[in-house]
Amino acid sequence: MSHQVIVLSEKEMPEVVRYYGTNKVIRNAPGVIFAAKTSDTSITAYRSGKVLFQGAGADREAARWSANGSSTAVAKPKSSIATGDTLPANFASLSVLGSDETGTGDFFGPITVAACFVSSDQIELVKELGVKDSKQLTDAYMQQIANDLKEVVTYSVKTLDNVAYNDIQSQGWSQGKIKAILHNQALQEVLEKIDPVVPEHILIDQFAQRKTYFNYLKDESSIIRDRVLFSTKAENLHVSVATASILARVAFLEAMDQLSIEAGVTLPKGAGPRVDQVACQIIRKKGEPFLHSITKVHFANTQKALKLVYKK
């Protein structure tokens, strides 16, 4: 889908609103002040002064206003205390395939990994759609913007449910190995989708040293190695990782919602005392085997919940 972003002044924006007034549509998204849809173009105006044109007629409609508006400048990367590989000075403005995961520290629910390709000409669009460090965003906000992001970027989401997780973990697989394999699979899927386009770099939110990561993958039939970089706090370094983080989180939240329905109780996130209490309730109501089917059994929460059951 073709897209263009221009920036208009406070005086120019009302002209856009008036021009597309008869094509107005309701769009409840963060920062949106006006939206319209013509036969071949979607127009979205933001409080920031930016106007996003999407569709076959995007270039034509943007050109109608770009004589007055200014082109969007690439934002400087956020300050970070990230560690890992040394990245190019202009890394934030390059075409990058990024990956991230979530759910690894949660007793309930799966592990989800997402990979996302953001080309250099998509960076400002993705930012306009609301992407920033996912740790600065609420779950509700991420769920709100996820569908828009999926329409724009090429991505892959891998979800390892609890039954499969417990099975391979009991065979001696570490979380590091599990995550490495899921990252590798997600990255491979995106590369296949964008072929013959090749990202300038691949950035993985680092959870293991390079040697350890690739050692985890030694038995895999296909290993993504070319142009791979690792960094902690990678979501601050390129919007591709920030987007991947959001999509992974939303997939995790959707899985948690479904598991909550099956359990008959809202499942808490994390691995704290509240988790132990809810796990105890589930054992009493549905039995220990059911609890195992929706949790990471090797977590200490399992034994803590059992103690609560027998204590009472």
Short mmCIF file of C-alpha atoms in Angstrom, two decimals:
data_model
loop_
_atom_site.label_atom_id
_atom_site.label_comp_id
_atom_site.label_asym_id
_atom_site.label_seq_id
_atom_site.Cartn_x
_atom_site.Cartn_y
_atom_site.Cartn_z
CA MET A 1 0.00 0.00 0.00
CA SER A 2 1.40 3.39 -1.02
CA HIS A 3 1.62 6.02 1.68
CA GLN A 4 2.76 9.62 2.14
CA VAL A 5 3.14 11.81 5.21
CA ILE A 6 3.21 15.62 5.08
CA VAL A 7 3.23 18.28 7.79
CA LEU A 8 0.82 21.23 7.71
CA SER A 9 0.55 24.41 9.77
CA GLU A 10 -2.38 25.23 12.05
CA LYS A 11 -3.79 27.47 9.31
CA GLU A 12 -3.45 24.85 6.58
CA MET A 13 -4.99 21.94 8.47
CA PRO A 14 -8.59 23.32 8.42
CA GLU A 15 -8.35 23.48 4.63
CA VAL A 16 -7.72 19.73 4.49
CA VAL A 17 -10.63 19.09 6.84
CA ARG A 18 -12.96 21.19 4.71
CA TYR A 19 -11.77 19.68 1.43
CA TYR A 20 -12.41 16.09 2.55
CA GLY A 21 -15.40 16.94 4.74
CA THR A 22 -17.92 15.01 2.63
CA ASN A 23 -15.72 11.89 2.89
CA LYS A 24 -15.31 12.05 6.65
CA VAL A 25 -15.15 8.77 8.61
CA ILE A 26 -14.90 8.04 12.32
CA ARG A 27 -11.46 6.92 13.42
CA ASN A 28 -10.90 6.48 17.16
CA ALA A 29 -7.12 6.28 17.23
CA PRO A 30 -4.60 8.14 19.42
CA GLY A 31 -3.88 11.69 18.24
CA VAL A 32 -6.32 11.65 15.31
CA ILE A 33 -8.31 14.87 14.78
CA PHE A 34 -9.85 14.05 11.41
CA ALA A 35 -10.14 11.10 9.03
CA ALA A 36 -11.65 10.63 5.59
CA LYS A 37 -11.80 7.97 2.92
CA THR A 38 -12.13 8.58 -0.80
CA SER A 39 -12.50 5.92 -3.48
CA ASP A 40 -8.78 5.14 -3.46
CA THR A 41 -7.22 6.98 -0.51
CA SER A 42 -7.49 7.09 3.27
CA ILE A 43 -6.61 10.44 4.86
CA THR A 44 -5.73 10.74 8.55
CA ALA A 45 -4.84 14.06 10.21
CA TYR A 46 -3.06 14.18 13.57
CA ARG A 47 -2.74 16.77 16.33
CA SER A 48 0.97 16.93 15.56
CA GLY A 49 0.14 18.57 12.23
CA LYS A 50 1.01 15.49 10.21
CA VAL A 51 -1.37 14.13 7.59
CA LEU A 52 -1.11 10.51 6.48
CA PHE A 53 -2.30 9.46 3.01
CA GLN A 54 -2.68 5.71 2.34
CA GLY A 55 -3.84 3.86 -0.75
CA ALA A 56 -3.49 3.90 -4.52
CA GLY A 57 -4.11 7.64 -4.64
CA ALA A 58 -1.78 8.57 -1.78
CA ASP A 59 0.85 10.24 -3.96
CA ARG A 60 -1.74 12.26 -5.84
CA GLU A 61 -3.58 13.48 -2.74
CA ALA A 62 -0.38 14.27 -0.82
CA ALA A 63 0.89 16.29 -3.78
CA ARG A 64 -2.29 18.35 -3.60
CA TRP A 65 -1.08 19.75 -0.26
CA SER A 66 2.68 19.20 -0.18
CA ALA A 67 3.37 22.49 -1.94
CA ASN A 68 2.31 24.13 1.30
CA GLY A 69 3.33 21.43 3.75
CA SER A 70 6.83 20.37 4.65
CA SER A 71 8.34 16.93 4.46
CA THR A 72 8.63 14.97 7.68
CA ALA A 73 12.05 14.96 9.30
CA VAL A 74 13.52 11.78 10.73
CA ALA A 75 13.55 11.95 14.50
CA LYS A 76 16.78 11.44 16.37
CA PRO A 77 17.04 8.14 18.24
CA LYS A 78 16.21 8.24 21.92
CA SER A 79 19.03 8.27 24.38
CA SER A 80 19.81 4.80 25.62
CA ILE A 81 22.19 2.89 27.83
CA ALA A 82 21.90 -0.09 25.52
CA THR A 83 24.74 -2.57 25.36
CA GLY A 84 25.63 -5.01 22.61
CA ASP A 85 26.90 -4.60 19.07
CA THR A 86 28.05 -1.21 17.82
CA LEU A 87 25.42 0.16 15.46
CA PRO A 88 25.88 2.58 12.55
CA ALA A 89 25.45 6.24 13.49
CA ASN A 90 22.37 6.52 11.26
CA PHE A 91 20.90 3.19 12.33
CA ALA A 92 17.51 4.60 13.36
CA SER A 93 16.87 5.76 9.78
CA LEU A 94 17.78 2.50 8.03
CA SER A 95 15.61 -0.35 6.76
CA VAL A 96 15.71 -2.88 9.59
CA LEU A 97 14.12 -6.20 10.52
CA GLY A 98 13.73 -6.29 14.31
CA SER A 99 12.53 -8.90 16.79
CA ASP A 100 11.48 -9.05 20.42
CA GLU A 101 9.61 -11.34 22.81
CA THR A 102 7.36 -11.28 25.84
CA GLY A 103 5.75 -13.66 28.32
CA THR A 104 8.98 -15.21 29.55
CA GLY A 105 8.53 -13.94 33.11
CA ASP A 106 4.82 -14.68 33.36
CA PHE A 107 3.59 -17.82 35.11
CA PHE A 108 0.35 -17.83 33.16
CA GLY A 109 0.29 -17.70 29.39
CA PRO A 110 2.58 -18.42 26.46
CA ILE A 111 5.83 -17.01 25.18
CA THR A 112 5.31 -14.82 22.12
CA VAL A 113 7.98 -13.59 19.72
CA ALA A 114 7.43 -11.10 16.92
CA ALA A 115 9.65 -9.97 14.07
CA CYS A 116 8.86 -6.88 12.03
CA PHE A 117 10.41 -5.23 8.97
CA VAL A 118 10.24 -1.45 8.78
CA SER A 119 11.79 0.06 5.66
CA SER A 120 13.40 3.48 5.81
CA ASP A 121 10.43 5.09 4.07
CA GLN A 122 7.99 3.57 6.59
CA ILE A 123 9.70 4.84 9.74
CA GLU A 124 7.80 8.11 10.07
CA LEU A 125 4.50 6.41 9.23
CA VAL A 126 5.04 3.80 11.95
CA LYS A 127 5.91 6.52 14.43
CA GLU A 128 2.81 8.45 13.44
CA LEU A 129 0.73 5.37 14.13
CA GLY A 130 1.91 5.52 17.73
CA VAL A 131 5.03 3.37 17.99
CA LYS A 132 7.57 4.13 20.67
CA ASP A 133 9.26 2.12 23.39
CA SER A 134 6.55 -0.39 24.30
CA LYS A 135 7.56 -0.17 27.95
CA GLN A 136 6.19 3.40 27.86
CA LEU A 137 2.84 2.20 26.51
CA THR A 138 -0.13 0.67 28.28
CA ASP A 139 -1.54 -2.68 27.22
CA ALA A 140 -4.76 -0.98 26.13
CA TYR A 141 -2.87 1.49 23.94
CA MET A 142 -0.86 -1.25 22.27
CA GLN A 143 -4.02 -3.21 21.53
CA GLN A 144 -5.54 -0.05 20.05
CA ILE A 145 -2.75 0.57 17.54
CA ALA A 146 -1.78 -3.02 16.71
CA ASN A 147 -4.23 -3.54 13.83
CA ASP A 148 -3.10 -0.35 12.09
CA LEU A 149 0.51 -1.47 12.38
CA LYS A 150 -0.29 -4.90 10.95
CA GLU A 151 -1.75 -3.24 7.86
CA VAL A 152 1.44 -1.28 7.24
CA VAL A 153 4.42 -3.49 8.14
CA THR A 154 5.51 -7.01 7.26
CA TYR A 155 5.61 -9.12 10.40
CA SER A 156 5.52 -12.59 11.91
CA VAL A 157 4.31 -13.61 15.36
CA LYS A 158 5.25 -16.94 16.91
CA THR A 159 3.33 -18.19 19.96
CA LEU A 160 4.48 -21.15 22.05
CA ASP A 161 1.55 -22.32 24.18
CA ASN A 162 1.99 -23.68 27.68
CA VAL A 163 1.52 -27.35 26.83
CA ALA A 164 4.30 -27.22 24.22
CA TYR A 165 6.45 -25.05 26.46
CA ASN A 166 6.20 -27.45 29.40
CA ASP A 167 6.96 -30.41 27.16
CA ILE A 168 10.22 -29.07 25.75
CA GLN A 169 11.23 -27.43 29.02
CA SER A 170 10.92 -30.82 30.74
CA GLN A 171 13.32 -32.19 28.12
CA GLY A 172 15.98 -29.76 29.32
CA TRP A 173 15.45 -26.82 27.01
CA SER A 174 16.28 -23.48 28.62
CA GLN A 175 14.23 -20.38 28.04
CA GLY A 176 17.20 -18.98 26.16
CA LYS A 177 17.11 -21.83 23.65
CA ILE A 178 13.34 -21.59 23.31
CA LYS A 179 13.53 -17.86 22.64
CA ALA A 180 16.40 -18.20 20.17
CA ILE A 181 14.49 -20.75 18.09
CA LEU A 182 11.32 -18.65 18.09
CA HIS A 183 13.26 -15.52 17.08
CA ASN A 184 14.99 -17.41 14.29
CA GLN A 185 11.67 -18.76 13.00
CA ALA A 186 9.97 -15.37 13.08
CA LEU A 187 12.88 -13.65 11.33
CA GLN A 188 12.94 -16.33 8.64
CA GLU A 189 9.21 -15.94 7.97
CA VAL A 190 9.51 -12.18 7.51
CA LEU A 191 12.53 -12.54 5.21
CA GLU A 192 10.52 -14.98 3.07
CA LYS A 193 7.60 -12.54 2.94
CA ILE A 194 9.68 -9.53 1.85
CA ASP A 195 11.91 -11.42 -0.61
CA PRO A 196 13.60 -10.17 -2.81
CA VAL A 197 13.89 -7.10 -0.56
CA VAL A 198 16.79 -7.46 1.88
CA PRO A 199 16.96 -5.45 5.14
CA GLU A 200 20.07 -3.41 5.72
CA HIS A 201 20.34 -4.95 9.17
CA ILE A 202 18.57 -7.38 11.49
CA LEU A 203 18.36 -6.30 15.13
CA ILE A 204 17.46 -8.72 17.93
CA ASP A 205 16.61 -7.46 21.40
CA GLN A 206 19.49 -9.16 23.16
CA PHE A 207 18.80 -11.90 25.73
CA ALA A 208 22.01 -13.88 25.16
CA GLN A 209 25.52 -13.29 23.89
CA ARG A 210 26.04 -13.80 20.16
CA LYS A 211 27.97 -17.06 20.57
CA THR A 212 25.39 -18.46 22.98
CA TYR A 213 22.48 -17.44 20.75
CA PHE A 214 23.86 -19.20 17.70
CA ASN A 215 24.85 -22.22 19.79
CA TYR A 216 21.18 -22.56 20.75
CA LEU A 217 20.40 -22.79 17.03
CA LYS A 218 23.09 -25.29 16.03
CA ASP A 219 20.60 -28.07 15.31
CA GLU A 220 18.22 -25.91 13.28
CA SER A 221 18.00 -26.62 9.54
CA SER A 222 18.02 -22.91 8.68
CA ILE A 223 19.77 -20.21 10.72
CA ILE A 224 19.48 -16.48 10.03
CA ARG A 225 23.02 -15.09 10.41
CA ASP A 226 23.62 -12.40 7.79
CA ARG A 227 23.55 -8.79 9.01
CA VAL A 228 22.34 -9.88 12.47
CA LEU A 229 23.04 -7.44 15.31
CA PHE A 230 22.24 -7.73 19.02
CA SER A 231 21.51 -4.99 21.52
CA THR A 232 19.75 -4.59 24.82
CA LYS A 233 17.04 -1.91 24.92
CA ALA A 234 16.74 -2.43 21.17
CA GLU A 235 13.22 -0.99 21.15
CA ASN A 236 14.85 2.40 21.73
CA LEU A 237 17.24 1.97 18.81
CA HIS A 238 14.90 1.24 15.92
CA VAL A 239 11.14 1.35 15.47
CA SER A 240 11.19 -2.13 13.94
CA VAL A 241 12.00 -3.64 17.33
CA ALA A 242 9.55 -1.33 19.10
CA THR A 243 6.85 -2.47 16.67
CA ALA A 244 7.81 -6.12 17.14
CA SER A 245 7.61 -5.62 20.90
CA ILE A 246 4.08 -4.24 20.58
CA LEU A 247 2.88 -7.05 18.32
CA ALA A 248 4.40 -9.68 20.59
CA ARG A 249 2.74 -8.11 23.61
CA VAL A 250 -0.66 -7.90 21.94
CA ALA A 251 -0.43 -11.57 20.91
CA PHE A 252 0.37 -12.43 24.53
CA LEU A 253 -2.55 -10.36 25.82
CA GLU A 254 -4.94 -12.03 23.37
CA ALA A 255 -3.77 -15.44 24.54
CA MET A 256 -4.21 -14.41 28.18
CA ASP A 257 -7.76 -13.25 27.48
CA GLN A 258 -8.62 -16.63 25.96
CA LEU A 259 -7.00 -18.54 28.82
CA SER A 260 -8.87 -16.38 31.33
CA ILE A 261 -12.14 -17.43 29.69
CA GLU A 262 -11.13 -21.07 29.91
CA ALA A 263 -10.07 -20.70 33.53
CA GLY A 264 -13.17 -18.75 34.54
CA VAL A 265 -11.06 -16.07 36.21
CA THR A 266 -8.96 -13.13 35.02
CA LEU A 267 -5.40 -14.38 34.99
CA PRO A 268 -2.86 -11.98 36.51
CA LYS A 269 0.40 -11.27 34.75
CA GLY A 270 3.84 -11.74 36.23
CA ALA A 271 4.80 -14.19 38.94
CA GLY A 272 3.94 -12.46 42.23
CA PRO A 273 1.78 -13.39 45.24
CA ARG A 274 -1.47 -12.59 43.40
CA VAL A 275 -0.49 -15.21 40.82
CA ASP A 276 -0.10 -17.81 43.59
CA GLN A 277 -3.56 -17.03 44.95
CA VAL A 278 -5.28 -17.30 41.56
CA ALA A 279 -3.40 -20.51 40.79
CA CYS A 280 -4.66 -21.93 44.10
CA GLN A 281 -8.24 -21.02 43.12
CA ILE A 282 -7.82 -22.74 39.75
CA ILE A 283 -6.47 -25.94 41.30
CA ARG A 284 -9.46 -26.08 43.64
CA LYS A 285 -11.92 -25.38 40.85
CA LYS A 286 -10.45 -27.25 37.87
CA GLY A 287 -7.63 -29.39 39.22
CA GLU A 288 -3.86 -29.39 38.98
CA PRO A 289 -3.66 -30.83 35.41
CA PHE A 290 -5.69 -27.90 34.10
CA LEU A 291 -3.39 -25.44 35.89
CA HIS A 292 -0.43 -27.09 34.18
CA SER A 293 -2.06 -26.56 30.78
CA ILE A 294 -2.10 -22.77 31.17
CA THR A 295 1.12 -22.13 33.12
CA LYS A 296 4.88 -22.56 32.98
CA VAL A 297 4.99 -25.44 35.43
CA HIS A 298 8.65 -25.15 36.44
CA PHE A 299 8.07 -21.70 37.95
CA ALA A 300 8.10 -21.64 41.76
CA ASN A 301 4.48 -20.44 41.65
CA THR A 302 3.32 -24.02 41.08
CA GLN A 303 4.60 -25.23 44.43
CA LYS A 304 3.51 -22.05 46.19
CA ALA A 305 -0.03 -22.53 44.88
CA LEU A 306 -0.07 -26.17 46.00
CA LYS A 307 1.03 -25.13 49.48
CA LEU A 308 -1.87 -22.69 49.62
CA VAL A 309 -4.28 -25.43 48.57
CA TYR A 310 -3.11 -27.86 51.25
CA LYS A 311 -2.77 -25.14 53.87
CA LYS A 312 -6.46 -24.39 53.60
#
